[in-house]
Coordinates of C-alpha atoms and ligand atoms in Angstrom, one line a residue:
M118 CA 13.9 27.9 -1.6
P119 CA 12.8 24.7 -3.1
N120 CA 9.1 23.7 -3.5
A121 CA 7.8 20.7 -1.7
F122 CA 5.7 18.3 -3.8
I123 CA 4.2 14.9 -3.4
S124 CA 6.4 12.6 -5.4
G125 CA 4.7 9.4 -4.5
T126 CA 1.5 8.0 -2.9
G127 CA 0.7 4.5 -1.6
F128 CA -2.0 2.8 0.5
Y129 CA -2.8 -0.5 2.1
V130 CA -6.0 -1.7 3.7
P131 CA -6.2 -5.2 5.3
P132 CA -8.2 -7.7 3.3
R133 CA -10.8 -8.5 5.9
R134 CA -14.1 -6.8 5.1
V135 CA -16.6 -6.2 7.9
T136 CA -20.0 -5.1 6.6
N137 CA -22.6 -3.3 8.7
D138 CA -24.5 -6.5 8.9
D139 CA -21.4 -8.2 10.2
L140 CA -21.4 -5.7 13.1
R141 CA -24.8 -7.0 14.0
T142 CA -24.5 -10.7 13.2
V143 CA -20.9 -11.4 14.2
Y144 CA -20.4 -8.9 17.0
G145 CA -24.0 -8.6 18.3
I146 CA -24.1 -4.8 18.0
D147 CA -27.6 -3.5 18.2
T148 CA -27.5 -1.6 14.8
T149 CA -28.8 -1.9 11.3
H150 CA -27.2 -1.4 7.9
E151 CA -29.8 1.3 7.2
W152 CA -29.0 3.3 10.3
I153 CA -25.3 3.4 9.6
V154 CA -25.6 4.2 5.9
K155 CA -28.2 6.9 6.5
R156 CA -26.3 8.6 9.3
T157 CA -22.7 8.2 8.0
G158 CA -22.5 6.7 4.5
I159 CA -20.5 3.8 5.7
E160 CA -21.3 0.4 4.2
E161 CA -18.2 -1.6 5.3
R162 CA -14.8 -1.2 6.8
R163 CA -11.6 -3.3 7.0
F164 CA -10.3 -4.9 10.2
A165 CA -6.7 -6.1 10.5
D166 CA -6.1 -9.6 12.0
E167 CA -4.8 -10.1 15.5
G168 CA -1.0 -9.8 15.4
V169 CA -1.0 -7.0 12.8
G170 CA 0.2 -3.6 14.1
T171 CA -0.1 0.0 12.8
S172 CA 3.5 0.1 11.6
D173 CA 2.8 -3.1 9.6
L174 CA 0.0 -1.4 7.7
G175 CA 2.1 1.7 7.4
L176 CA 5.0 -0.3 6.0
L177 CA 3.0 -1.6 3.0
A178 CA 1.7 1.9 2.3
A179 CA 5.1 3.4 2.7
Q180 CA 6.8 0.9 0.3
A181 CA 4.2 1.7 -2.4
A182 CA 4.7 5.4 -1.9
I183 CA 8.6 5.1 -2.1
E184 CA 8.3 3.0 -5.2
K185 CA 6.0 5.6 -6.9
A186 CA 8.4 8.4 -5.9
G187 CA 11.1 6.6 -7.8
I188 CA 13.6 6.9 -4.9
A189 CA 15.4 4.4 -2.8
K190 CA 14.2 4.1 0.8
T191 CA 17.8 5.1 1.8
D192 CA 17.1 8.5 0.1
L193 CA 14.6 9.3 2.9
D194 CA 15.8 12.0 5.3
M195 CA 12.9 11.7 7.7
I196 CA 9.8 9.7 8.6
I197 CA 6.7 11.4 10.0
F198 CA 4.1 8.9 11.3
A199 CA 0.6 10.2 12.1
T200 CA -1.6 7.8 14.2
L201 CA -3.8 7.7 17.3
S202 CA -3.4 3.9 17.4
S203 CA 0.4 3.4 17.9
E204 CA 1.4 -0.1 18.9
H205 CA 2.3 1.0 22.4
C206 CA 2.1 3.9 24.7
F207 CA 5.7 4.6 23.8
P208 CA 7.7 4.6 21.6
G209 CA 5.5 5.7 18.7
S210 CA 5.0 3.8 15.5
G211 CA 7.6 5.8 13.6
V212 CA 10.6 3.9 14.9
Y213 CA 9.0 0.5 14.3
L214 CA 8.4 1.5 10.7
Q215 CA 11.9 2.8 10.4
E216 CA 13.3 -0.6 11.5
K217 CA 10.8 -2.5 9.3
L218 CA 11.9 -0.5 6.3
G219 CA 15.4 -1.7 6.9
L220 CA 16.8 1.7 7.6
C221 CA 18.9 0.6 10.5
D222 CA 20.6 -2.2 8.4
G223 CA 24.2 -2.2 7.2
P224 CA 27.3 -0.2 7.9
N225 CA 26.0 2.8 6.1
A226 CA 22.7 3.0 7.9
K227 CA 21.5 6.7 8.0
F228 CA 19.4 6.3 11.1
V229 CA 16.9 8.8 9.8
P230 CA 14.8 10.6 12.4
A231 CA 11.3 9.3 13.0
L232 CA 8.7 11.7 14.3
D233 CA 5.3 10.7 15.6
V234 CA 2.3 13.0 15.2
R235 CA -0.6 12.7 17.5
N236 CA -3.3 14.8 16.0
Q237 CA -5.9 12.1 15.3
C238 CA -8.0 12.9 12.2
S239 CA -6.0 15.9 11.4
G240 CA -2.7 14.0 11.9
F241 CA -2.0 13.7 8.2
L242 CA -2.3 17.4 7.6
Y243 CA -0.2 18.3 10.6
A244 CA 2.4 15.8 9.3
L245 CA 2.2 17.2 5.8
G246 CA 2.7 20.7 7.0
T247 CA 5.7 19.7 9.0
A248 CA 7.2 17.7 6.1
T249 CA 6.6 20.7 3.7
S250 CA 8.4 23.0 6.1
M251 CA 11.3 20.6 6.5
V252 CA 11.7 20.3 2.7
K253 CA 11.3 24.0 1.9
S254 CA 13.8 24.9 4.6
G255 CA 16.4 22.7 2.9
A256 CA 16.8 20.4 5.9
C257 CA 15.3 17.4 4.0
K258 CA 15.0 16.3 0.4
H259 CA 12.6 13.5 0.9
V260 CA 10.2 13.0 3.8
L261 CA 8.0 10.0 4.2
V262 CA 4.6 10.9 5.7
V263 CA 2.4 8.0 6.8
G264 CA -1.1 8.0 8.3
A265 CA -2.1 4.6 9.6
E266 CA -4.5 3.2 12.1
V267 CA -5.5 -0.1 13.6
H268 CA -8.8 0.9 15.2
S269 CA -10.4 -2.6 15.4
A270 CA -8.4 -3.6 18.5
A271 CA -9.7 -0.6 20.5
L272 CA -13.4 -0.5 19.5
D273 CA -16.0 -1.5 22.0
L274 CA -17.5 -4.1 19.6
T275 CA -20.5 -4.8 21.8
A276 CA -24.1 -3.4 22.0
R277 CA -22.8 -0.7 24.4
G278 CA -20.2 0.7 21.9
R279 CA -22.4 1.1 18.8
G280 CA -22.2 4.9 18.7
V281 CA -18.4 4.8 18.0
A282 CA -17.6 1.3 17.0
S283 CA -19.8 1.5 13.8
L284 CA -17.7 4.3 12.4
F285 CA -14.0 3.3 12.4
G286 CA -11.9 1.0 10.3
D287 CA -8.2 0.1 9.8
G288 CA -5.9 1.2 7.0
A289 CA -2.8 3.1 6.0
G290 CA -1.8 5.8 3.4
A291 CA 1.6 7.3 2.7
V292 CA 3.1 10.0 0.6
V293 CA 6.7 11.1 0.0
V294 CA 7.2 14.8 0.1
S295 CA 10.2 15.8 -2.0
A296 CA 12.1 18.9 -2.9
T297 CA 11.8 20.3 -6.4
E298 CA 12.8 23.4 -8.4
E299 CA 9.7 23.0 -10.5
D300 CA 6.8 25.3 -10.1
R301 CA 4.4 22.9 -8.3
G302 CA 3.7 21.4 -4.9
V303 CA 2.2 22.4 -1.6
R304 CA 1.2 26.1 -2.1
A305 CA -0.5 26.8 1.2
W306 CA -1.4 25.0 4.4
K307 CA -3.1 26.0 7.6
L308 CA -3.7 24.2 10.9
G309 CA -5.7 24.9 13.9
A310 CA -6.7 23.6 17.3
D311 CA -9.2 24.3 20.1
G312 CA -8.1 22.6 23.3
R313 CA -11.3 23.5 25.1
F314 CA -12.8 20.4 23.4
A315 CA -10.0 18.1 24.2
D316 CA -12.2 15.6 26.1
T317 CA -15.1 15.8 23.6
L318 CA -13.6 13.1 21.5
S319 CA -11.0 11.2 23.5
Q320 CA -9.8 7.9 24.8
R321 CA -8.5 8.4 28.3
I322 CA -7.2 4.9 29.1
W323 CA -4.9 6.2 31.8
D324 CA -4.6 9.3 33.9
I325 CA -1.0 10.3 34.6
R326 CA -2.2 12.6 37.4
K327 CA -3.2 9.5 39.4
R328 CA -1.0 7.2 41.4
P329 CA -0.6 4.8 39.8
F330 CA -1.8 6.0 36.4
I331 CA -4.0 2.9 36.0
P332 CA -5.9 1.7 39.0
Q333 CA -4.8 -1.7 40.3
N334 CA -6.7 -4.5 42.1
A335 CA -5.3 -6.2 45.2
E336 CA -3.1 -8.4 43.1
G337 CA -1.5 -5.4 41.4
V338 CA -3.2 -6.0 38.1
G339 CA -4.3 -2.9 36.2
Q340 CA -8.0 -2.3 36.1
I341 CA -9.6 -0.1 33.5
S342 CA -13.4 0.5 33.5
P343 CA -15.2 0.5 30.2
E344 CA -15.8 4.2 30.6
F345 CA -12.0 4.8 30.1
M346 CA -11.1 1.8 28.1
W347 CA -13.0 2.9 25.0
A348 CA -13.2 6.1 23.0
Y349 CA -15.7 8.7 24.1
M350 CA -17.4 11.0 21.6
D351 CA -20.1 13.6 21.8
G352 CA -21.0 13.0 18.2
K353 CA -23.4 15.9 17.7
L354 CA -20.9 18.4 19.1
V355 CA -18.1 17.0 17.0
F356 CA -20.3 17.2 13.9
K357 CA -21.3 20.8 14.5
H358 CA -17.7 22.0 15.0
A359 CA -16.5 19.8 12.1
V360 CA -18.7 21.5 9.5
E361 CA -17.9 25.0 10.8
R362 CA -14.1 24.6 11.1
M363 CA -13.7 22.7 7.8
V364 CA -15.5 25.4 5.8
M365 CA -13.6 28.1 7.6
V366 CA -10.1 26.6 7.2
L367 CA -10.7 25.7 3.6
M368 CA -11.7 29.3 2.8
E369 CA -8.7 30.7 4.8
T370 CA -6.3 28.4 3.0
C371 CA -7.7 29.5 -0.4
M372 CA -7.3 33.1 0.6
M373 CA -3.6 32.4 1.7
H374 CA -3.0 31.1 -1.8
G375 CA -5.0 33.8 -3.5
V376 CA -7.6 31.6 -5.2
T377 CA -11.3 31.0 -4.9
G378 CA -12.9 27.6 -4.5
E379 CA -13.6 27.5 -8.3
A380 CA -9.9 27.3 -9.0
I381 CA -9.7 23.9 -7.1
D382 CA -10.0 20.9 -9.4
M383 CA -10.6 18.3 -6.7
F384 CA -11.3 18.2 -3.0
F385 CA -10.1 15.5 -0.6
F386 CA -12.0 15.7 2.7
H387 CA -11.4 13.6 5.8
Q388 CA -13.8 10.6 5.7
A389 CA -15.6 10.8 9.1
N390 CA -19.2 11.1 8.0
M391 CA -20.7 11.6 4.5
R392 CA -23.1 14.1 5.9
I393 CA -20.3 16.3 7.1
N394 CA -18.8 16.4 3.7
Q395 CA -22.1 16.9 1.9
F396 CA -22.8 19.9 4.2
I397 CA -19.4 21.4 3.3
Q398 CA -20.0 20.7 -0.4
Q399 CA -23.4 22.4 -0.3
T400 CA -22.2 25.4 1.8
L401 CA -19.3 26.1 -0.6
G402 CA -21.3 25.1 -3.7
I403 CA -18.7 22.5 -4.8
P404 CA -19.8 20.3 -7.8
E405 CA -20.1 16.6 -7.1
E406 CA -17.6 15.7 -9.7
K407 CA -14.9 17.6 -7.8
I408 CA -15.1 15.4 -4.7
V409 CA -13.8 11.9 -4.0
H410 CA -15.2 9.6 -1.3
N411 CA -14.3 6.2 0.0
I412 CA -16.0 6.3 3.4
H413 CA -18.6 3.7 2.1
R414 CA -15.7 1.2 1.7
Y415 CA -13.4 1.9 4.6
G416 CA -15.3 3.9 7.2
N417 CA -13.2 6.4 9.2
T418 CA -9.5 5.5 9.1
T419 CA -8.6 8.7 11.0
A420 CA -5.0 9.8 10.0
A421 CA -5.2 7.5 7.0
T422 CA -8.3 8.8 5.2
I423 CA -6.7 11.6 3.1
P424 CA -3.5 9.7 2.0
I425 CA -5.6 6.7 1.1
L426 CA -7.9 9.0 -0.9
L427 CA -4.9 10.5 -2.7
A428 CA -3.3 7.2 -3.5
E429 CA -6.6 5.7 -4.8
A430 CA -7.3 8.8 -6.9
E431 CA -3.9 8.7 -8.4
E432 CA -4.1 5.0 -9.1
T433 CA -7.4 5.3 -10.9
G434 CA -6.2 8.3 -12.9
R435 CA -8.6 10.8 -11.4
L436 CA -5.8 12.8 -9.8
R437 CA -3.4 14.0 -12.5
R438 CA -0.3 16.1 -12.8
G439 CA -1.3 19.8 -13.2
M440 CA -4.4 19.7 -11.0
K441 CA -4.9 22.1 -8.1
I442 CA -6.3 20.2 -5.2
A443 CA -7.5 21.0 -1.6
L444 CA -7.2 18.7 1.4
C445 CA -9.2 19.3 4.6
S446 CA -9.7 17.6 7.9
F447 CA -11.2 17.9 11.4
G448 CA -11.0 15.7 14.5
S449 CA -10.2 15.1 18.1
G450 CA -8.5 17.8 20.0
F451 CA -10.3 19.6 18.4
T452 CA -7.8 19.9 15.6
W453 CA -8.2 20.8 12.0
G454 CA -6.3 21.7 8.9
A455 CA -6.3 22.3 5.1
A456 CA -3.7 22.4 2.3
I457 CA -3.7 23.4 -1.3
I458 CA -1.4 21.5 -3.7
D459 CA -0.5 21.9 -7.3
W460 CA -0.1 18.3 -8.2
Ligands
LIG789 O1 -13.2 11.6 12.7 C1 -13.3 12.2 13.9 C2 -14.5 13.1 13.9 N1 -15.7 12.4 14.1 C3 -16.8 12.9 13.5 O2 -16.7 13.8 12.8 C4 -18.1 12.3 13.9 C5 -19.1 13.3 14.0 N2 -20.5 12.9 14.4 C6 -21.2 12.1 13.7 O3 -20.8 11.6 12.6 C7 -22.6 11.7 14.2 O4 -22.9 12.5 15.3 C8 -22.7 10.2 14.5 C9 -22.8 9.4 13.2 C10 -21.6 9.7 15.4 C11 -24.1 9.9 15.2 O5 -25.1 10.4 14.4 P1 -26.3 11.3 15.2 O6 -27.3 11.6 14.1 O7 -25.6 12.5 15.8 O8 -26.9 10.3 16.2 P2 -26.9 10.3 17.8 O9 -25.6 10.1 18.3 O10 -27.7 11.6 18.2 O11 -27.8 9.1 18.1 C12 -29.2 9.1 17.7 C13 -29.7 7.7 18.1 C14 -29.5 7.4 19.6 O12 -30.6 6.7 20.0 P3 -31.7 7.5 20.9 O13 -31.0 8.1 22.1 O14 -32.2 8.6 20.0 O15 -32.7 6.4 21.3 C15 -28.3 6.5 19.5 O16 -28.3 5.6 20.6 O17 -29.1 6.7 17.4 C16 -28.6 5.7 18.3 N3 -27.4 5.1 17.7 C17 -27.4 4.0 16.9 N4 -28.5 3.3 16.4 C18 -28.2 2.3 15.6 C19 -26.1 5.5 17.8 N5 -25.3 4.7 17.1 C20 -26.1 3.8 16.5 C21 -25.9 2.7 15.7 N6 -26.9 1.9 15.3 N7 -24.6 2.3 15.3

């Protein structure tokens, strides 16, 4: 059975910086830089311009990852696209990315499968676990895994929405998961979910149980009240479960691999709130130099946080061949996951 390793990483964030002060001065949100930094660690985020979709961001991250992997895009056997902000209700962003990569072009087009993963902040880890299994089973040699989000179009950027709108940003990260006979790669991964909390962090724009699924006015035009239009989050409950689940799944994944936390050279945590990550760090006694953050620059980019962190750490030379690293995430669903990789 081959090992599955990450042969290439890439990321892309849109150039437009939106600072905490911009939320107040440009959008009129009743907030302060101090509140957001103190509660979350976020200083600024990126917003894509109108007309830019999730697969557009994913494309640029994917191209960088494919180049780093040293393969041709036609070598890909599968695309897995993790996002909660796909361009449309259906189809998912994976097929848009496949077409933009040019994988439908020419007489020899392979028409690689494109799978969409809808596991929000844990989406990248769910996608990575799936890609690893596809590679280890021998079904695929190279799987492109993308985590990308355009949140800025779906944030209530008004005084009403401050509790959620201050937290999220746009961006994309990608990795290529490849087969190797070398003794390296994804060593262990574990995923979990607790559907009792499905509504605790959710965006229920439509309700398929209703007829029609979106209420209409007399002219037949769909009407969505703000309550359903925008994401809902019980922040304190999410926070409490996040710290518990992330600590637990990290420890379980270490046990699966037969190592303790000291054996891990670097930790890549989902970037939802600096305080969540500091709590995990303190609970597990992880030294500061083993942790990478970028929440201050990008906010929470949901499925993209971990692949962006990986790509940046590799680009700056912090993440190097031979390191043992741990990834960990928690989010809407609730869903969570962790993975240990020998880089
Ligand atoms: O990636 C998916 C997973 N998501 C998470 O992990 C998020 C987890 N939760 C959190 O990170 C935190 O709960 C938040 C950062 C979202 C909120 O922090 P908090 O310490 O739990 O604050 P809170 O929601 O209890 O709000 C405290 C106060 C409220 O005012 P009152 O009711 O005490 O008067 C809020 O209205 O802070 C107010 N508030 C704000 N004030 C200024 C909420 N958002 C803002 C804001 N600016 N942006």
